[in-house]
Coordinates of C-alpha atoms in Angstrom, one line a residue:
X21 CA 30.1 -15.0 16.0
X22 CA 26.7 -15.8 16.7
X23 CA 23.3 -15.6 14.3
X24 CA 20.4 -13.8 15.1
X25 CA 16.8 -13.5 14.1
X26 CA 15.6 -10.0 14.2
X27 CA 11.4 -9.3 13.6
X28 CA 10.6 -5.8 12.2
X29 CA 7.2 -4.2 10.3
X30 CA 7.7 -2.7 6.8
X31 CA 4.6 -0.2 7.6
X32 CA 2.9 3.5 5.7
X33 CA 5.5 4.7 3.4
X34 CA 8.1 2.6 3.8
X35 CA 6.1 -0.4 1.9
X36 CA 6.8 1.7 -1.3
X37 CA 10.3 0.9 -0.5
X38 CA 12.3 -1.2 -3.0
X39 CA 13.8 -4.6 -1.4
X40 CA 17.1 -3.6 -2.9
X41 CA 16.8 -0.2 -1.5
X42 CA 15.2 -1.5 1.8
X43 CA 18.7 -3.5 2.3
X44 CA 20.8 -0.3 0.7
X45 CA 18.7 1.5 4.2
X46 CA 19.4 -1.2 7.0
X47 CA 23.2 -1.1 6.3
X48 CA 23.0 2.8 6.3
X49 CA 20.6 2.1 9.2
X50 CA 23.5 -0.3 11.3
X51 CA 26.3 2.0 10.5
X52 CA 25.3 4.7 12.1
X53 CA 25.3 2.2 16.0
X54 CA 27.9 0.6 17.6
X55 CA 26.6 -2.8 16.5
X56 CA 29.2 -5.7 16.2
X57 CA 28.0 -6.7 12.8
X58 CA 29.7 -9.1 11.2
X59 CA 31.2 -8.6 7.4
X60 CA 31.9 -11.3 4.6
X61 CA 35.8 -12.1 4.5
X62 CA 36.8 -11.7 1.0
X63 CA 38.1 -8.7 -2.1
X64 CA 34.6 -6.8 -1.4
X65 CA 33.2 -7.2 1.9
X66 CA 30.1 -6.5 3.2
X67 CA 27.8 -7.2 6.3
X68 CA 25.9 -10.5 6.3
X69 CA 22.2 -9.6 5.9
X70 CA 19.8 -12.8 5.0
X71 CA 15.9 -11.7 5.0
X72 CA 13.1 -14.0 5.0
X73 CA 11.8 -13.2 2.0
X74 CA 11.1 -9.6 0.2
X75 CA 7.4 -8.1 0.3
X76 CA 5.7 -6.9 -2.9
X77 CA 5.5 -3.0 -3.7
X78 CA 2.7 -2.1 -2.1
X79 CA 2.1 -4.1 0.4
X80 CA 2.8 -3.9 4.1
X81 CA 4.7 -6.2 6.6
X82 CA 3.7 -6.9 10.3
X83 CA 6.8 -9.6 11.2
X84 CA 9.1 -8.9 8.8
X85 CA 12.3 -11.3 8.9
X86 CA 16.1 -10.3 9.0
X87 CA 19.0 -12.4 10.1
X88 CA 22.5 -10.9 10.9
X89 CA 25.3 -12.5 12.3
X90 CA 27.8 -9.9 15.3
X91 CA 31.1 -10.4 15.4
X92 CA 30.8 -9.4 19.2
X93 CA 29.0 -12.3 20.9
X94 CA 29.1 -9.9 24.2
X95 CA 26.5 -8.1 22.7
X96 CA 23.3 -7.9 24.4
X97 CA 20.3 -8.6 22.5
X98 CA 18.3 -5.6 23.4
X99 CA 21.1 -3.3 22.5
X100 CA 20.6 -4.2 19.1
X101 CA 17.0 -3.6 19.0
X102 CA 17.2 0.1 20.6
X103 CA 20.1 0.8 18.8
X104 CA 18.6 0.2 15.6
X105 CA 14.9 1.6 16.6
X106 CA 17.3 4.8 17.7
X107 CA 18.1 5.3 13.8
X108 CA 15.2 3.7 11.6
X109 CA 13.2 5.6 9.1
X110 CA 9.0 6.2 9.3
X111 CA 7.6 2.5 8.7
X112 CA 10.2 0.7 9.9
X113 CA 10.0 -0.2 14.0
X114 CA 12.4 -3.1 15.6
X115 CA 10.3 -5.7 17.0
X116 CA 12.4 -8.8 18.8
X117 CA 15.3 -10.4 18.7
X118 CA 15.7 -14.4 18.9
X119 CA 18.3 -17.5 17.8
X120 CA 17.0 -18.7 14.4
X121 CA 15.1 -21.8 14.6
X122 CA 14.6 -22.5 11.3
X123 CA 16.5 -21.4 7.8
X124 CA 14.3 -19.2 5.6
X125 CA 14.3 -22.3 3.1
X126 CA 12.0 -23.7 5.4
X127 CA 8.8 -21.0 4.5
X128 CA 6.4 -21.5 2.9
X129 CA 3.5 -19.3 3.2
X130 CA 1.9 -16.6 4.4
X131 CA -0.6 -15.0 6.5
X132 CA -2.2 -12.0 4.4
X133 CA -5.0 -9.5 4.7
X134 CA -6.8 -7.5 2.4
X135 CA -9.4 -4.4 3.2
X136 CA -11.2 -2.9 0.2
X137 CA -13.0 0.2 0.3
X138 CA -15.7 1.4 -2.8
X139 CA -18.7 2.9 -2.7
X140 CA -20.3 0.0 -4.4
X141 CA -19.1 -2.6 -1.0
X142 CA -21.8 -4.8 -1.6
X143 CA -21.7 -6.3 -5.4
X144 CA -17.9 -6.7 -4.7
X145 CA -18.3 -8.3 -1.5
X146 CA -20.4 -10.9 -3.8
X147 CA -17.7 -11.0 -6.9
X148 CA -15.6 -12.2 -4.4
X149 CA -17.4 -14.5 -2.5
X150 CA -18.3 -16.3 -5.9
X151 CA -14.9 -16.3 -7.9
X152 CA -14.0 -18.1 -4.5
X153 CA -16.7 -20.5 -5.1
X154 CA -16.7 -21.0 -8.4
X155 CA -12.5 -22.2 -7.5
X156 CA -11.3 -20.2 -10.5
X157 CA -9.5 -17.6 -10.3
X158 CA -7.2 -17.5 -12.3
X159 CA -3.6 -15.1 -12.4
X160 CA -0.3 -14.8 -14.7
X161 CA 2.9 -15.1 -13.4
X162 CA 6.4 -14.7 -14.8
X163 CA 8.3 -17.5 -15.1
X164 CA 12.7 -17.1 -13.7
X165 CA 12.4 -18.1 -17.9
X166 CA 10.5 -15.3 -19.2
X167 CA 7.7 -17.3 -19.7
X168 CA 3.7 -16.3 -18.8
X169 CA 3.0 -18.6 -16.2
X170 CA -1.4 -19.0 -15.9
X171 CA -2.1 -20.5 -12.5
X172 CA -5.0 -21.0 -10.5
X173 CA -4.4 -18.9 -7.5
X174 CA -7.5 -21.6 -6.4
X175 CA -5.9 -24.4 -6.0
X176 CA -3.0 -22.9 -3.5
X177 CA -5.1 -20.2 -1.4
X178 CA -6.3 -22.2 1.9
X179 CA -8.2 -20.3 5.1
X180 CA -10.0 -17.4 3.6
X181 CA -11.8 -15.6 5.8
X182 CA -14.3 -12.7 5.9
X183 CA -13.0 -10.4 9.0
X184 CA -15.3 -7.8 8.2
X185 CA -17.9 -6.2 6.2
X186 CA -20.1 -3.2 6.7
X187 CA -21.1 -0.5 3.9
X188 CA -17.9 1.2 3.8
X189 CA -14.9 -2.0 3.9
X190 CA -14.2 -5.5 3.3
X191 CA -11.8 -6.6 5.1
X192 CA -10.7 -10.4 5.2
X193 CA -7.5 -12.6 5.7
X194 CA -6.3 -15.9 3.6
X195 CA -2.7 -18.2 3.2
X196 CA -0.9 -17.7 0.0
X197 CA 2.1 -20.3 -1.0
X198 CA 5.9 -17.6 0.2
X199 CA 8.6 -19.3 -0.6
X200 CA 11.8 -20.5 -2.1
X201 CA 10.1 -23.3 -4.2
X202 CA 7.1 -21.2 -5.0
X203 CA 5.1 -17.7 -4.2
X204 CA 2.1 -16.0 -5.4
X205 CA 2.0 -12.3 -5.2
X206 CA -0.7 -11.5 -3.1
X207 CA -1.5 -8.5 -5.7
X208 CA -1.8 -10.2 -8.6
X209 CA -4.6 -12.1 -6.5
X210 CA -5.8 -8.3 -5.8
X211 CA -6.4 -7.8 -9.6
X212 CA -7.8 -11.6 -10.4
X213 CA -10.4 -10.2 -7.7
X214 CA -11.1 -7.2 -9.0
X215 CA -11.1 -8.1 -12.6
X216 CA -14.7 -7.3 -13.3
X217 CA -14.3 -3.8 -11.5
X218 CA -12.4 -0.5 -12.1
X219 CA -9.7 -0.3 -9.2
X220 CA -9.8 3.4 -10.1
X221 CA -12.6 4.2 -7.7
X222 CA -11.8 0.7 -5.1
X223 CA -8.5 1.8 -2.3
X224 CA -6.9 -0.8 -0.8
X225 CA -4.5 -2.7 1.2
X226 CA -2.7 -5.7 1.8
X227 CA -0.6 -7.3 5.2
X228 CA 1.2 -9.5 5.5
X229 CA 0.8 -10.4 8.9
X230 CA 3.2 -13.4 9.5
X231 CA 5.7 -15.8 7.7
X232 CA 4.2 -19.6 8.2
X233 CA 6.2 -22.9 8.5
X234 CA 4.6 -25.7 6.3
X235 CA 2.2 -27.0 9.5
X236 CA 1.0 -23.7 9.6
X237 CA 2.4 -22.2 12.1
X238 CA 4.8 -19.3 12.2
X239 CA 8.6 -19.3 11.0
X240 CA 10.6 -18.8 13.6

């Protein structure tokens, strides 16, 4: 038995697949291949699948993580990717496979890109930049105990950069906490940025580009 890490995309219509449904989808995909997936032992055996970190519904992922164990150590890595891409669904593409270097608990943040489109883009930009500069972007997050906690995202966001700003689009990147101990949902961040505007007239897209370690390098 050996462990491998797979990088994959979750884009387009696949971004609307919940994490639970994604797990079910991938289990069905593995069953349509000859990949010797390792199953847990005991009364109710199930395939060993461990994700790096689940994506919020509606957010795309360009380099998501899936860890599996192979029951046959001689099974070729490239064959794993080929077999999975043969049976995958639209929006999910398997990109790369390698031996894992870190456990998922070492993930601390995610690099995101957000695109906003509106007929009045200049006002949105001015308001967003003002919020960033005032360092007071408040979200309300539900804790594991069911309590509502107020969080100032400005205390946690890093590397905010405007990538594109024209008459139709405002495109920027940022890093937010994304780990087992503390995570900020980028959709809550988006909602806080746009609280002064009617979102009915604004289209948006959020992509998680990659997961990061504490030192800012990509999780691998």
